[in-house]
mmCIF file of C-alpha atoms in Angstrom:
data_model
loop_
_atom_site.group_PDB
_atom_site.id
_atom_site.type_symbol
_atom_site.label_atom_id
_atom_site.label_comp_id
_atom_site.label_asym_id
_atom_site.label_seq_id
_atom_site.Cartn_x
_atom_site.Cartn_y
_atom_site.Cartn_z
ATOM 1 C CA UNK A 1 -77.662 -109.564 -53.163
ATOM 2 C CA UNK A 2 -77.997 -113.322 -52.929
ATOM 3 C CA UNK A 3 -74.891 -115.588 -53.793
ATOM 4 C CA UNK A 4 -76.150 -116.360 -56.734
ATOM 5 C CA UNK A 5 -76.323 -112.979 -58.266
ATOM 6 C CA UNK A 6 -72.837 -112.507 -56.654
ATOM 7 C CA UNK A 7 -71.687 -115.723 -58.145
ATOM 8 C CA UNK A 8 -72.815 -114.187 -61.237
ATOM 9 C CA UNK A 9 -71.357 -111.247 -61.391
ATOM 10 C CA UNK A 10 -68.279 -112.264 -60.303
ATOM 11 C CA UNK A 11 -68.033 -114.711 -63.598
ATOM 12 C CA UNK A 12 -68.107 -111.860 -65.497
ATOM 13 C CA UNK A 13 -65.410 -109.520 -63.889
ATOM 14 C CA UNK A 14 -63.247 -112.319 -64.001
ATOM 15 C CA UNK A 15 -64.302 -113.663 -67.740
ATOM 16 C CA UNK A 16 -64.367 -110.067 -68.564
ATOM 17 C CA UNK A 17 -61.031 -109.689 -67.656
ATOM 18 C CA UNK A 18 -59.907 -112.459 -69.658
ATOM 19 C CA UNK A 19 -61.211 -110.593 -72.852
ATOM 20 C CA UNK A 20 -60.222 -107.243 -71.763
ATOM 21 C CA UNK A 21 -56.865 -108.699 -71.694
ATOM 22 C CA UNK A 22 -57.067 -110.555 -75.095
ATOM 23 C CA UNK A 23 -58.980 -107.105 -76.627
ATOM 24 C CA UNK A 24 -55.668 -105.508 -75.432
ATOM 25 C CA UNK A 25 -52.998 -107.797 -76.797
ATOM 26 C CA UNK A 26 -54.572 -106.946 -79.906
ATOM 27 C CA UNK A 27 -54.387 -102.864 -79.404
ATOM 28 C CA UNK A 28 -50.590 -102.682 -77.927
ATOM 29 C CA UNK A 29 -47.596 -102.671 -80.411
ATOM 30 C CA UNK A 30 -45.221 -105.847 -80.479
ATOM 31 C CA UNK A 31 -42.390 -104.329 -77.837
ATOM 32 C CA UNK A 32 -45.582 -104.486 -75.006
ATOM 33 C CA UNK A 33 -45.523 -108.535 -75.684
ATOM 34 C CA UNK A 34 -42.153 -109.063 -76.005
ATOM 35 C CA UNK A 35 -40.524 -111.396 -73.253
ATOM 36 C CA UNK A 36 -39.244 -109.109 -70.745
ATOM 37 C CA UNK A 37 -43.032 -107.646 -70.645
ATOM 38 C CA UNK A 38 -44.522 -110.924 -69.971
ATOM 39 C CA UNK A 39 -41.380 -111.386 -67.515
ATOM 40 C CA UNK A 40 -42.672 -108.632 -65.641
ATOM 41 C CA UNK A 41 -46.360 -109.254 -65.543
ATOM 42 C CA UNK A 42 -46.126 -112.768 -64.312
ATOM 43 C CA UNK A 43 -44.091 -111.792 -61.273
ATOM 44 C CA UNK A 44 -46.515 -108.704 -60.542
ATOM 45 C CA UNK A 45 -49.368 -110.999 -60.751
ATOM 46 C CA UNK A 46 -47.865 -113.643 -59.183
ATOM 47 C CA UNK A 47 -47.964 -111.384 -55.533
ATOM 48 C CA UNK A 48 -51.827 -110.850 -56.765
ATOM 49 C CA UNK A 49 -52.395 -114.463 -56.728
ATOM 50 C CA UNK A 50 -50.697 -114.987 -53.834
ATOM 51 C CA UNK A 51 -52.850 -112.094 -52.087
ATOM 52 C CA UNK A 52 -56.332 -113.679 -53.574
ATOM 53 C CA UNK A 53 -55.198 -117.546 -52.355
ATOM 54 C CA UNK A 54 -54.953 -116.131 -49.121
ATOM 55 C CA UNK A 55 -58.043 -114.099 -49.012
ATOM 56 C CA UNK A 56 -59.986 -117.465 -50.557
ATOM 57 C CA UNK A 57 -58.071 -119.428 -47.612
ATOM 58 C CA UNK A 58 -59.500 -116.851 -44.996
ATOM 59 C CA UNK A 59 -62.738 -116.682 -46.482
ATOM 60 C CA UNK A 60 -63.619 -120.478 -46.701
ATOM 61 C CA UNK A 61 -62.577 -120.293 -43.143
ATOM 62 C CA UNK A 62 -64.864 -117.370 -41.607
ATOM 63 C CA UNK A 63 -67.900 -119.177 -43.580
ATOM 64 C CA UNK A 64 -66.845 -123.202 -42.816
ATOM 65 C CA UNK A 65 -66.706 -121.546 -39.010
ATOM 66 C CA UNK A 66 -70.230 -119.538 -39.542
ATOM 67 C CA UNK A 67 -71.977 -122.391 -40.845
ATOM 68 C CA UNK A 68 -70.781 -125.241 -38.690
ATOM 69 C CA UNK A 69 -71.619 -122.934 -35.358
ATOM 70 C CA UNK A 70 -74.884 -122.776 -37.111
ATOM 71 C CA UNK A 71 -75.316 -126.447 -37.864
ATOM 72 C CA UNK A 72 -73.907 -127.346 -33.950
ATOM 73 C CA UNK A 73 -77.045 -125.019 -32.691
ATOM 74 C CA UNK A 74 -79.370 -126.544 -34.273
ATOM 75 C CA UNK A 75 -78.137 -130.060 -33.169
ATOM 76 C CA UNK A 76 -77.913 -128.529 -29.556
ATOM 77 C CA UNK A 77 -81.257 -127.168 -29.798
ATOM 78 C CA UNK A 78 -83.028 -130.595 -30.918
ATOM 79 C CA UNK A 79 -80.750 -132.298 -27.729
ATOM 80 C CA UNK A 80 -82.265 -129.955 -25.265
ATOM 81 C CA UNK A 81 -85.623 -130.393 -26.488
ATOM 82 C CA UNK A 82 -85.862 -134.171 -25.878
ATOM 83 C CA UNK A 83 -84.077 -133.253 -22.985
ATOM 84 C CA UNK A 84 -86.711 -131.227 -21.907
ATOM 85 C CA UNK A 85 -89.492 -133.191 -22.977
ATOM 86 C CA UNK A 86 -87.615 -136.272 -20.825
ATOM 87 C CA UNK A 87 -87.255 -134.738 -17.730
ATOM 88 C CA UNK A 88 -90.944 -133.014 -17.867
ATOM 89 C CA UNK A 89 -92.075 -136.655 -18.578
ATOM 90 C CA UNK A 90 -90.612 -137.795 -15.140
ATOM 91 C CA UNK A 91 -92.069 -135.044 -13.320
ATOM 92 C CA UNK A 92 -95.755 -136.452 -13.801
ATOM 93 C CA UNK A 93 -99.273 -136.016 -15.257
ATOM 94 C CA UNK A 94 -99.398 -132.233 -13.952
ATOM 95 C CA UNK A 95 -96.166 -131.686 -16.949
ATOM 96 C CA UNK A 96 -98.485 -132.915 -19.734
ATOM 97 C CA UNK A 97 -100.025 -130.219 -21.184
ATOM 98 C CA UNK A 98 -96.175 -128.479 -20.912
ATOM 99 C CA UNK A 99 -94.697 -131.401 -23.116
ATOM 100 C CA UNK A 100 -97.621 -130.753 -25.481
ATOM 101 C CA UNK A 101 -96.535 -127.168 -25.932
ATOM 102 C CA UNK A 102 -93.133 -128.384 -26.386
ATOM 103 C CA UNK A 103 -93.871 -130.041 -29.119
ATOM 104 C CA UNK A 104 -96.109 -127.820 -31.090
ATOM 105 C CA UNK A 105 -92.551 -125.452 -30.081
ATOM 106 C CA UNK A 106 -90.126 -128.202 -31.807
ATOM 107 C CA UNK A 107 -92.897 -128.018 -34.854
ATOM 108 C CA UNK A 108 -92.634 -124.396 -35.336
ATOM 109 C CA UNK A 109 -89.344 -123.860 -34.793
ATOM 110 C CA UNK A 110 -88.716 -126.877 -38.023
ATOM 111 C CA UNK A 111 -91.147 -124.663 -40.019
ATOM 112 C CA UNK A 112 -89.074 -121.517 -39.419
ATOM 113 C CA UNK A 113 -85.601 -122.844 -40.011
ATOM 114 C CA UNK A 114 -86.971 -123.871 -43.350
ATOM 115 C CA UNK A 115 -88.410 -121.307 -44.104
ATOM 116 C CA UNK A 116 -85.243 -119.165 -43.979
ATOM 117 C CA UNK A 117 -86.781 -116.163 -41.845
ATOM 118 C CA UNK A 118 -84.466 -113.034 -41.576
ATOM 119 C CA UNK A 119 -82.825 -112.667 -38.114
ATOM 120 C CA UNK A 120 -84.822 -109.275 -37.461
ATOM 121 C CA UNK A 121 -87.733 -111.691 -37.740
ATOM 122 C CA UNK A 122 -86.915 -114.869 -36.436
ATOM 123 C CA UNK A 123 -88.041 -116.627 -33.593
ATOM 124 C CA UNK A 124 -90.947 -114.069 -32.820
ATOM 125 C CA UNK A 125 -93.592 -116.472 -32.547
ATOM 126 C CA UNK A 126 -91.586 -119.118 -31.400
ATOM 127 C CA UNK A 127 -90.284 -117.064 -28.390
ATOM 128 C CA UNK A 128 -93.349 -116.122 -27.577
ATOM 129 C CA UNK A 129 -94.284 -119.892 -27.586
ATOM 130 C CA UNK A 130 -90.587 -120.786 -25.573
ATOM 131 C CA UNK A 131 -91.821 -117.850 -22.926
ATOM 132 C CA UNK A 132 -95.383 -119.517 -22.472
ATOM 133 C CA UNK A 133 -93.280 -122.841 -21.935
ATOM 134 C CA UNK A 134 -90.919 -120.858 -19.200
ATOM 135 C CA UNK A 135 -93.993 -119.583 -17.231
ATOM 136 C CA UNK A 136 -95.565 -123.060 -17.270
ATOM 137 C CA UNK A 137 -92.815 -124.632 -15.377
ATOM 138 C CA UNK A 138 -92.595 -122.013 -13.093
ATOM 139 C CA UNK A 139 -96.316 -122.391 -12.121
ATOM 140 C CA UNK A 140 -95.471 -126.124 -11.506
ATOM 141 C CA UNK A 141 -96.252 -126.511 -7.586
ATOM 142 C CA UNK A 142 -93.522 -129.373 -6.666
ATOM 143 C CA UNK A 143 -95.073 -131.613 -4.324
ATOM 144 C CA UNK A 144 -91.543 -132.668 -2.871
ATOM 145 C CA UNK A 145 -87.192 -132.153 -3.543
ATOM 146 C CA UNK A 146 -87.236 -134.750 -6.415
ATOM 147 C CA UNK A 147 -90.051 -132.885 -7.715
ATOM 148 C CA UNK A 148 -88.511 -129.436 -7.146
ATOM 149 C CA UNK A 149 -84.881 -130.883 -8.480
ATOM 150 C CA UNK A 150 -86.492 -132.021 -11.731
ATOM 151 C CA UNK A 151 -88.458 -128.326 -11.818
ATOM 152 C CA UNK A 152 -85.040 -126.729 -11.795
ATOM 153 C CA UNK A 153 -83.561 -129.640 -14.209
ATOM 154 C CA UNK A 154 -86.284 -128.592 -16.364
ATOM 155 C CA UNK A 155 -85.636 -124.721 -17.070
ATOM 156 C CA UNK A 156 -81.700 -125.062 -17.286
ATOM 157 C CA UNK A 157 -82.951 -127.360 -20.336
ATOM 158 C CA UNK A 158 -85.362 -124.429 -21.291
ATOM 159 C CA UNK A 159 -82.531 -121.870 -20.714
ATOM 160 C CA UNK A 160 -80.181 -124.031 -22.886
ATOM 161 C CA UNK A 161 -82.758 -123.982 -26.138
ATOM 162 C CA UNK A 162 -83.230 -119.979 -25.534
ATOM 163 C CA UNK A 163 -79.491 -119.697 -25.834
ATOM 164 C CA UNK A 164 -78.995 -122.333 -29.233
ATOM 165 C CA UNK A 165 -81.947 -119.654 -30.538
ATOM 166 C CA UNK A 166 -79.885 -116.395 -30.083
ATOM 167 C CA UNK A 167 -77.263 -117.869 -31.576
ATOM 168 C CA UNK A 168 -78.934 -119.089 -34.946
ATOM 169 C CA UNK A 169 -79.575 -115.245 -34.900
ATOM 170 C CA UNK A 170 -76.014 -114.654 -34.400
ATOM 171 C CA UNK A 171 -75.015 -116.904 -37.279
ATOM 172 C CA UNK A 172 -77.978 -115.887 -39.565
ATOM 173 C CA UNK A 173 -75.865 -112.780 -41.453
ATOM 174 C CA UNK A 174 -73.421 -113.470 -44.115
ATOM 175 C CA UNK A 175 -69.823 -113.926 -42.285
ATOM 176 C CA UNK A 176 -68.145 -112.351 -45.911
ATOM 177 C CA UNK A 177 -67.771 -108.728 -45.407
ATOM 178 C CA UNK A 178 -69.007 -107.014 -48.988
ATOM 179 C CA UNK A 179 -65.695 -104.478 -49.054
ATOM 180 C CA UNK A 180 -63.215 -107.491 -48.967
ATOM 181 C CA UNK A 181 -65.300 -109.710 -51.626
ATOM 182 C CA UNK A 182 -65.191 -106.613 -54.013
ATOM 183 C CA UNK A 183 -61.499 -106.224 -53.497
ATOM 184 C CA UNK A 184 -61.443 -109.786 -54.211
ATOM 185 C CA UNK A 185 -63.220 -110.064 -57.631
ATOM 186 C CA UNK A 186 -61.449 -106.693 -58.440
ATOM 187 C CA UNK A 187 -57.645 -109.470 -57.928
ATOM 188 C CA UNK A 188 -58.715 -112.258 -59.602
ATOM 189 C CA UNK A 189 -60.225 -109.899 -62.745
ATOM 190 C CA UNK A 190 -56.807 -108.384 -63.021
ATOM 191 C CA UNK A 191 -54.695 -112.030 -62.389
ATOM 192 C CA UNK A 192 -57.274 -113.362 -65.411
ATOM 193 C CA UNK A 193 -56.515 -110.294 -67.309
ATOM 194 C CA UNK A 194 -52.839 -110.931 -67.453
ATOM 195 C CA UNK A 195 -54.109 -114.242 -68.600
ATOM 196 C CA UNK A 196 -55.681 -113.290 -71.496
ATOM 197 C CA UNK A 197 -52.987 -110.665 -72.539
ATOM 198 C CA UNK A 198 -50.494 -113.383 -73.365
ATOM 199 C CA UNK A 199 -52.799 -116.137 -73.682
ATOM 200 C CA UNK A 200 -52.662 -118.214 -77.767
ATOM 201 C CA UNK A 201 -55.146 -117.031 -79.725
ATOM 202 C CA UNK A 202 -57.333 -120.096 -80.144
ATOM 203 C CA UNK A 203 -60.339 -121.801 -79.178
ATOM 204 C CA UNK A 204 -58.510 -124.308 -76.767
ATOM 205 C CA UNK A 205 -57.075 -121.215 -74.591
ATOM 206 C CA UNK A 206 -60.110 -119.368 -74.856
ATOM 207 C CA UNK A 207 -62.251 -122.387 -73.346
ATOM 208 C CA UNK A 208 -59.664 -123.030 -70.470
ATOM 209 C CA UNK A 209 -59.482 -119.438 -69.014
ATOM 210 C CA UNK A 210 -63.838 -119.718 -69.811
ATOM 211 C CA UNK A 211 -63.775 -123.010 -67.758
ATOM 212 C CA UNK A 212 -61.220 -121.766 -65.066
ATOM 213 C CA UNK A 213 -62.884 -118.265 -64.360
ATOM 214 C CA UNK A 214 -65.917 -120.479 -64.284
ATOM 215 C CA UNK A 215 -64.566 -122.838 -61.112
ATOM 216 C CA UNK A 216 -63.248 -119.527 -59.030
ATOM 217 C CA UNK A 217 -66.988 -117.745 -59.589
ATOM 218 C CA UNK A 218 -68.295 -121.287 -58.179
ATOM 219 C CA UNK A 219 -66.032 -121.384 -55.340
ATOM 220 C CA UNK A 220 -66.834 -117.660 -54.729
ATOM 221 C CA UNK A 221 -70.706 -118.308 -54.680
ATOM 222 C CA UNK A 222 -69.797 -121.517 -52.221
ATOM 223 C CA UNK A 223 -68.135 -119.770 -49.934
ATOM 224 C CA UNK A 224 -71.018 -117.246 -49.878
ATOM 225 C CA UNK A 225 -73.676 -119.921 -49.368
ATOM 226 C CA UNK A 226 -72.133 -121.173 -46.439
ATOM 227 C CA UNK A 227 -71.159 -118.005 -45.363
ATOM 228 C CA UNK A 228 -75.282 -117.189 -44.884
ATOM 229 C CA UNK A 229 -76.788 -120.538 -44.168
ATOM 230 C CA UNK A 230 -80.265 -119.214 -44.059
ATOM 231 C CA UNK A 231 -80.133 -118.043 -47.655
ATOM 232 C CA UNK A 232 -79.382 -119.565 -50.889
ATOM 233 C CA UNK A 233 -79.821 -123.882 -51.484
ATOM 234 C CA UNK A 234 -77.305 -124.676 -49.354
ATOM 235 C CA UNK A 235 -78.487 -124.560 -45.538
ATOM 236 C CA UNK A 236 -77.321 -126.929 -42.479
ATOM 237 C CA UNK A 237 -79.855 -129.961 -41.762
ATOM 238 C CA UNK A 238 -82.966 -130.106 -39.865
ATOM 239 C CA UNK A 239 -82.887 -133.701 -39.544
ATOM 240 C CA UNK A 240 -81.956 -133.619 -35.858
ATOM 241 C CA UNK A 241 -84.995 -131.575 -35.031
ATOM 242 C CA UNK A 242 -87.312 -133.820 -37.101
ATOM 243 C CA UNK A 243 -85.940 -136.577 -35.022
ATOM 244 C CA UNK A 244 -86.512 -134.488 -32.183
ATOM 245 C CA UNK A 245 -89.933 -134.185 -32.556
ATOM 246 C CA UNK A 246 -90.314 -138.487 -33.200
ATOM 247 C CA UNK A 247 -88.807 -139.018 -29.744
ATOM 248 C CA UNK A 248 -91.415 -136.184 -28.060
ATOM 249 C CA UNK A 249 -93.873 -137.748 -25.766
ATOM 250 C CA UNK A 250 -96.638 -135.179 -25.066
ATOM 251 C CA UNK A 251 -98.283 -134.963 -28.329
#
């Protein structure tokens, strides 16, 4: 399900609960309403909300954490590359058609980021591109040490942008595990509810609980966006690769 749908769905548990809970005020004699009722309610949900502030805290965490490791690999990745592309340069003419590679690499690699590929999918082409890279430096035939230093130089660079590419596989899954965001929505449909069973019947009330489950469902579906950064509209930049591929030489 994408975060959208989610985001969806969890609007209407939570607005649903709101006129569950107003449906029900209407159904339950007087004595259910009375003070010591609502006395009773609002301290029983007030450990609910506490539970569902804390899960929110934890949750904006584990996807602020998921997408920023994403968004530091990619920024790592576009590094190495001019890295790469630098230190080929200063090897000589015999690195040229390697630094050409490298940047049809850089190109593809923009292409699939965009494009959002599934981890079970991603990078096949590209690897297969990064490998053909990998033997071509170790076919180079160093002609002396500087030559042989900037050889080694060269695939630690290479190693370096294999390594930021397993780990945008790592980070490509939702970080939100779908048991606890269930358990979630199930909280906050209960807190809203209790909202709705004492809430004033009028229009006022009615568009303030609309408007607040609103603003949680909105903060669920962010937290899910950044939770996957390969799905949905929000997804880290690929401006540094872009400006990657400017600085390359060999093209």
């Amino acid at each position: 399900m994408t975060s959208i749908t989610v985001g969806i769905a969890a609007f209407v548990a939570i607005f649903g609960g709101v006129l569950f809970g107003i449906a029900a005020a209407r159904l339950l004699p007087e004595p259910h309403l009375n003070t010591e009722t609502r006395n009773a309610v609002t301290i029983s949900m007030a450990v609910v909300g506490t539970l569902s502030a804390l899960v929110i805290g934890l949750l904006i965490s584990t996807a602020s954490t998921s997408f920023s490791a994403r968004t530091n690999a990619i920024s790592n990745l576009a590094v190495d590359i001019v890295r790469l592309d630098r230190s080929l340069a200063r090897y000589g003419p015999d690195a040229d058609g390697i630094r050409h590679a490298l940047h049809a690499y850089a190109k593809a690699k923009v292409d699939e980021l965009a494009a959002g590929v599934g981890g079970d999918e991603m990078g096949m082409r590209t690897l297969a591109m990064l490998e053909t890279i990998s033997d071509q430096i170790l076919d180079l035939r160093p002609a002396d040490d500087r030559m042989r230093h900037i050889q080694e130089q060269s695939l630690e660079f290479l190693n370096n942008i294999a390594t930021a590419r397993w780990l945008l596989i790592e980070n490509d899954k939702s970080a939100v595990p779908g048991p606890f965001l269930v358990l979630l929505i199930f909280w906050l449909s209960i807190l809203f509810a209790s909202f709705g069973l004492f809430a004033p019947r009028n229009a006022t009330a009615l568009a303030a609980l609309l408007l607040c489950s609103l603003a949680v469902a909105g903060g669920i579906f962010m937290i899910l966006e950044l939770a996957a950064p390969t799905e949905g509209v929000i997804r880290p930049s690929l401006e540094s690769i872009r400006a990657a591929i400017d600085q390359l030489g060999g093209h």
